[in-house]
Coordinates of C-alpha atoms in Angstrom, one line a residue:
X499 CA -0.2 -0.1 -0.3
X500 CA 1.2 3.5 -0.5
X501 CA 0.1 6.5 1.9
X502 CA 0.8 10.2 1.9
X503 CA 1.5 11.8 5.4
X504 CA -0.8 14.0 7.4
X505 CA -0.3 17.5 7.8
X506 CA 1.8 17.7 4.5
X507 CA -0.5 19.5 1.8
X508 CA -1.4 23.6 2.6
X509 CA -2.9 26.5 0.7
X510 CA 0.0 29.2 1.3
X511 CA 0.1 32.8 0.1
X512 CA 2.1 33.5 -2.8
X513 CA 4.0 36.7 -1.3
X514 CA 4.4 37.0 2.3
X515 CA 4.9 33.1 2.9
X516 CA 7.7 33.0 -0.4
X517 CA 10.1 36.0 1.0
X518 CA 13.6 36.1 -0.1
X519 CA 15.6 34.0 1.2
X520 CA 15.7 30.3 1.7
X521 CA 12.6 30.0 4.2
X522 CA 9.3 29.0 2.8
X523 CA 6.6 29.9 5.6
X524 CA 4.0 27.0 6.4
X525 CA 1.3 26.5 9.2
X526 CA 2.1 25.7 12.6
X527 CA 0.1 22.6 12.4
X528 CA 2.4 21.0 9.4
X529 CA 4.0 17.7 9.7
X530 CA 6.6 18.1 7.2
X531 CA 10.1 16.1 7.6
X532 CA 13.5 16.5 6.0
X533 CA 13.9 14.4 2.8
X534 CA 10.1 15.0 2.2
X535 CA 9.3 15.2 -1.4
X536 CA 6.7 17.9 -2.2
X537 CA 5.4 19.9 -5.0
X538 CA 4.0 23.3 -5.4
X539 CA 0.4 24.1 -7.6
X540 CA -0.7 27.7 -8.2
X541 CA -4.1 28.1 -8.1
X542 CA -6.8 30.7 -7.9
X543 CA -4.6 33.0 -10.5
X544 CA -1.9 33.0 -7.8
X545 CA 2.0 33.3 -9.2
X546 CA 4.5 31.7 -7.9
X547 CA 8.2 32.7 -6.6
X548 CA 10.1 32.8 -10.0
X549 CA 13.0 30.7 -8.2
X550 CA 10.5 27.7 -8.1
X551 CA 9.0 25.8 -10.6
X552 CA 5.3 24.5 -10.4
X553 CA 4.6 20.8 -10.3
X554 CA 8.7 20.1 -10.2
X555 CA 9.5 17.5 -7.1
X556 CA 11.5 19.2 -4.7
X557 CA 13.0 17.6 -1.1
X558 CA 12.6 19.5 2.0
X559 CA 15.9 19.8 3.6
X560 CA 15.3 22.0 6.5
X561 CA 11.7 21.5 8.6
X562 CA 10.8 23.8 11.4
X563 CA 7.3 24.1 13.2
X564 CA 6.6 27.5 11.1
X565 CA 9.0 27.1 7.8
X566 CA 10.8 24.7 5.4
X567 CA 13.2 24.6 2.9
X568 CA 13.5 23.1 -0.4
X569 CA 16.2 21.9 -2.6
X570 CA 16.1 20.1 -6.3
X571 CA 18.1 17.3 -4.8
X572 CA 17.8 15.2 -1.4
X573 CA 19.8 16.7 0.9
X574 CA 21.4 19.6 -1.6
X575 CA 21.2 23.2 -0.8
X576 CA 18.3 25.2 -0.4
X577 CA 16.4 27.1 -3.0
X578 CA 16.9 30.7 -2.6
X579 CA 14.1 32.3 -3.0
X580 CA 13.8 36.0 -5.3
X581 CA 10.5 37.0 -3.3
X582 CA 8.6 38.0 -6.2
X583 CA 5.6 36.2 -5.9
X584 CA 2.1 37.1 -6.1
X585 CA 1.9 40.9 -7.8
X586 CA 5.9 41.0 -6.7
X587 CA 5.2 43.3 -4.0
X588 CA 2.0 41.7 -2.4
X589 CA -0.6 38.9 -2.8
X590 CA -2.5 37.8 -5.2
X591 CA -5.8 37.0 -5.1
X592 CA -4.8 32.9 -5.6
X593 CA -2.5 31.0 -3.5
X594 CA 0.0 28.1 -3.5
X595 CA -0.7 24.8 -2.8
X596 CA 2.5 22.6 -1.1
X597 CA 1.9 19.0 -1.1
X598 CA 4.0 16.0 0.0
X599 CA 4.3 14.3 -4.0
X600 CA 4.3 11.8 -4.9
X601 CA 3.1 8.5 -2.4
X602 CA 5.4 6.7 -0.1
X603 CA 5.4 3.1 -0.3
X604 CA 4.7 1.4 3.2
X605 CA 7.0 -1.8 4.0
X606 CA 5.8 -2.9 7.0
X607 CA 1.9 -3.8 6.4
X608 CA 0.7 -6.9 7.4
X609 CA -2.8 -6.4 6.2
X610 CA -5.7 -4.1 5.8
X611 CA -9.1 -4.1 5.0
X612 CA -11.7 -1.4 3.9
X613 CA -15.9 -1.8 4.2
X614 CA -17.8 0.9 1.8
X615 CA -21.6 1.2 2.5
X616 CA -24.2 3.2 1.2
X617 CA -27.0 4.8 3.4
X618 CA -30.8 3.6 2.7
X619 CA -33.1 6.2 2.2
X620 CA -36.8 5.7 3.1
X621 CA -38.7 6.7 -0.1
X622 CA -42.0 5.2 1.2
X623 CA -45.2 7.3 0.3
X624 CA -49.3 7.2 0.9
X625 CA -51.2 6.0 -1.8
X626 CA -52.3 8.0 -4.5
X627 CA -55.8 7.0 -4.3
X628 CA -58.5 5.1 -2.8
X629 CA -56.9 1.3 -1.4
X630 CA -59.4 -1.5 -1.0
X631 CA -58.8 -1.7 2.6
X632 CA -55.9 -2.8 5.0
X633 CA -55.0 -6.1 3.8
X634 CA -53.8 -9.2 5.4
X635 CA -50.1 -8.2 5.3
X636 CA -47.7 -5.3 6.1
X637 CA -46.7 -3.8 2.8
X638 CA -42.8 -2.8 2.4
X639 CA -41.1 0.1 2.6
X640 CA -39.4 1.7 -0.5
X641 CA -36.0 2.6 -0.2
X642 CA -33.3 4.2 -2.1
X643 CA -29.2 4.1 -1.3
X644 CA -28.0 7.4 -0.2
X645 CA -24.3 8.6 0.7
X646 CA -21.8 6.4 0.8
X647 CA -19.4 6.0 3.5
X648 CA -16.0 4.2 3.9
X649 CA -14.2 2.8 7.0
X650 CA -10.9 0.8 7.2
X651 CA -8.1 -0.6 9.3
X652 CA -4.5 -1.3 8.7
X653 CA -2.3 -3.2 10.5
X654 CA 1.4 -2.2 10.6
X655 CA 4.8 -4.4 12.2
X656 CA 7.1 -2.0 14.2
X657 CA 10.1 -1.7 12.6
X658 CA 13.8 -0.9 13.6
X659 CA 13.1 2.1 11.3
X660 CA 11.4 4.9 13.7
X661 CA 11.8 7.0 10.6
X662 CA 9.9 4.8 8.3
X663 CA 6.7 6.2 6.5
X664 CA 4.3 3.4 8.5
X665 CA 5.1 4.5 11.6
X666 CA 4.8 8.1 10.8
X667 CA 1.2 7.2 9.7
X668 CA 0.5 5.6 13.5
X669 CA 2.0 9.1 15.1
X670 CA -0.2 10.8 12.4
X671 CA -3.3 10.1 14.3
X672 CA -2.9 12.6 16.8
X673 CA -2.4 15.7 14.5
X674 CA -5.1 18.5 14.6
X675 CA -4.5 19.1 11.2
X676 CA -4.5 15.7 8.7
X677 CA -4.6 17.5 5.6
X678 CA -2.9 15.4 2.9
X679 CA -3.4 12.1 4.6
X680 CA -4.8 10.0 1.5
X681 CA -4.3 5.9 0.9
X682 CA -3.7 4.1 -2.4
X683 CA -4.7 0.2 -1.1
X684 CA -3.8 -2.3 -3.9
X685 CA -5.6 -5.7 -4.4
X686 CA -3.9 -6.1 -7.1
X687 CA -0.3 -4.7 -8.2
X688 CA 0.7 -5.0 -12.1
X689 CA 4.3 -3.5 -12.6
X690 CA 5.2 -0.8 -15.2
X691 CA 8.0 -2.6 -16.3
X692 CA 10.7 0.1 -15.6
X693 CA 14.1 0.3 -14.2
X694 CA 13.1 0.9 -10.8
X695 CA 9.2 -0.9 -11.1
X696 CA 6.0 0.8 -9.7
X697 CA 2.6 -0.2 -10.1
X698 CA 1.1 0.5 -13.7
X699 CA -2.1 2.4 -12.7
X700 CA -3.7 1.5 -15.8
X701 CA -3.6 -2.2 -15.2
X702 CA -3.5 -2.2 -11.4
X703 CA -6.6 -2.8 -8.8
X704 CA -6.5 -0.1 -5.8
X705 CA -9.1 1.9 -3.5
X706 CA -7.2 5.8 -3.2
X707 CA -9.0 8.2 -1.3
X708 CA -8.2 11.0 1.3
X709 CA -8.6 9.9 4.8
X710 CA -8.8 11.2 8.1
X711 CA -7.0 9.0 10.9
X712 CA -9.3 8.2 13.9
X713 CA -7.2 6.0 16.3
X714 CA -4.4 3.5 16.9
X715 CA -4.3 0.5 18.7
X716 CA -1.0 -1.2 20.4
X717 CA -0.8 -4.9 20.1
X718 CA 2.9 -5.5 22.2
X719 CA 3.7 -9.4 23.7
X720 CA 7.0 -11.0 24.3
X721 CA 6.4 -13.4 21.6
X722 CA 5.4 -12.0 18.6
X723 CA 6.1 -8.8 16.7
X724 CA 5.2 -5.6 17.8
X725 CA 1.7 -4.3 15.7
X726 CA 0.3 -0.8 15.6
X727 CA -3.6 -1.2 14.0
X728 CA -4.6 2.6 12.6
X729 CA -8.8 3.3 12.0
X730 CA -9.4 5.6 9.2
X731 CA -12.8 7.2 7.4
X732 CA -12.5 8.1 4.0
X733 CA -13.7 11.4 2.8
X734 CA -13.4 11.1 -0.8
X735 CA -12.5 7.8 -2.8
X736 CA -11.5 8.7 -5.9
X737 CA -10.5 5.0 -7.4
X738 CA -12.2 1.8 -6.8
X739 CA -10.6 -0.9 -8.2
X740 CA -10.4 -0.1 -12.0
X741 CA -12.9 2.9 -11.7
X742 CA -12.1 6.3 -11.6
X743 CA -14.9 8.0 -9.6
X744 CA -13.4 11.7 -9.8

C-alpha cells in the first residue's frame, strides 16, 4: 500500500509566505520532515516565486514548526527565493498549494481492510388512490441508496526504522490538521516494467482516497512482533478498483 502523511498539504499566500531567502512559511500544524518530496501548484490565479517551478519535485532539507526549506535534490542546497511571488510586492487573489508528492510506499503493512457502504433512504409514500382496505399482510417500505461512507483498518509491524512512513502513519493519528493524508490500497498490483518498478495504475486494481486517521491500537507481547492497528475513515474515494470516481 501507499500513504501520503498527514499535515503535508497546505494553501500558502503567494507573496508573504515566500519571502526572499531560503525559508518558506508554512502553518504551525505542519508535519513536514527532512527528506519529504514536495511539489508546488498555483491555484486561483496566484503567482509562484520565480525561483521555483510549479509541478517540479523538490525535497525538504530543513523543517521547523513554521518553515521549510527545499532543494532540487535530496540533501542538497536550499533554493534561494527571489521574493517576487504574488504581485511582486503583495499577495495576489490566488494562492500556492504545497503538498507531499508522490505517495510513499509502506513496507511494514501486515494487512488492511476497508468497508464501503451506502445509506438507505426511506422513500415510502402514501397511496395515490383509494385503497381497498388494510389487507392481511404488512406493506413493504420502498427505499433508495443514499450517501456512501467508507472505513477501514491498517495493521503495521513496528520496525527498527523509527522514521519509516508506516510508523509516521501511527503518529499522524494525533495531528489536529490531517490535511494531505491519503491512501492507495492495492488488491492487485501490476508492474510498469521500468528499471525502477512502480505500479502501473492503468492496469492495477486499487482503492484511493483522502482519509482521516481516527485511532490506533497497539498489540505488544514478548512472543510476537509488535503491531499497531490504525483505523481510518475515507472522505473522498477517488478510485474504486478499475473505476475512477473523480
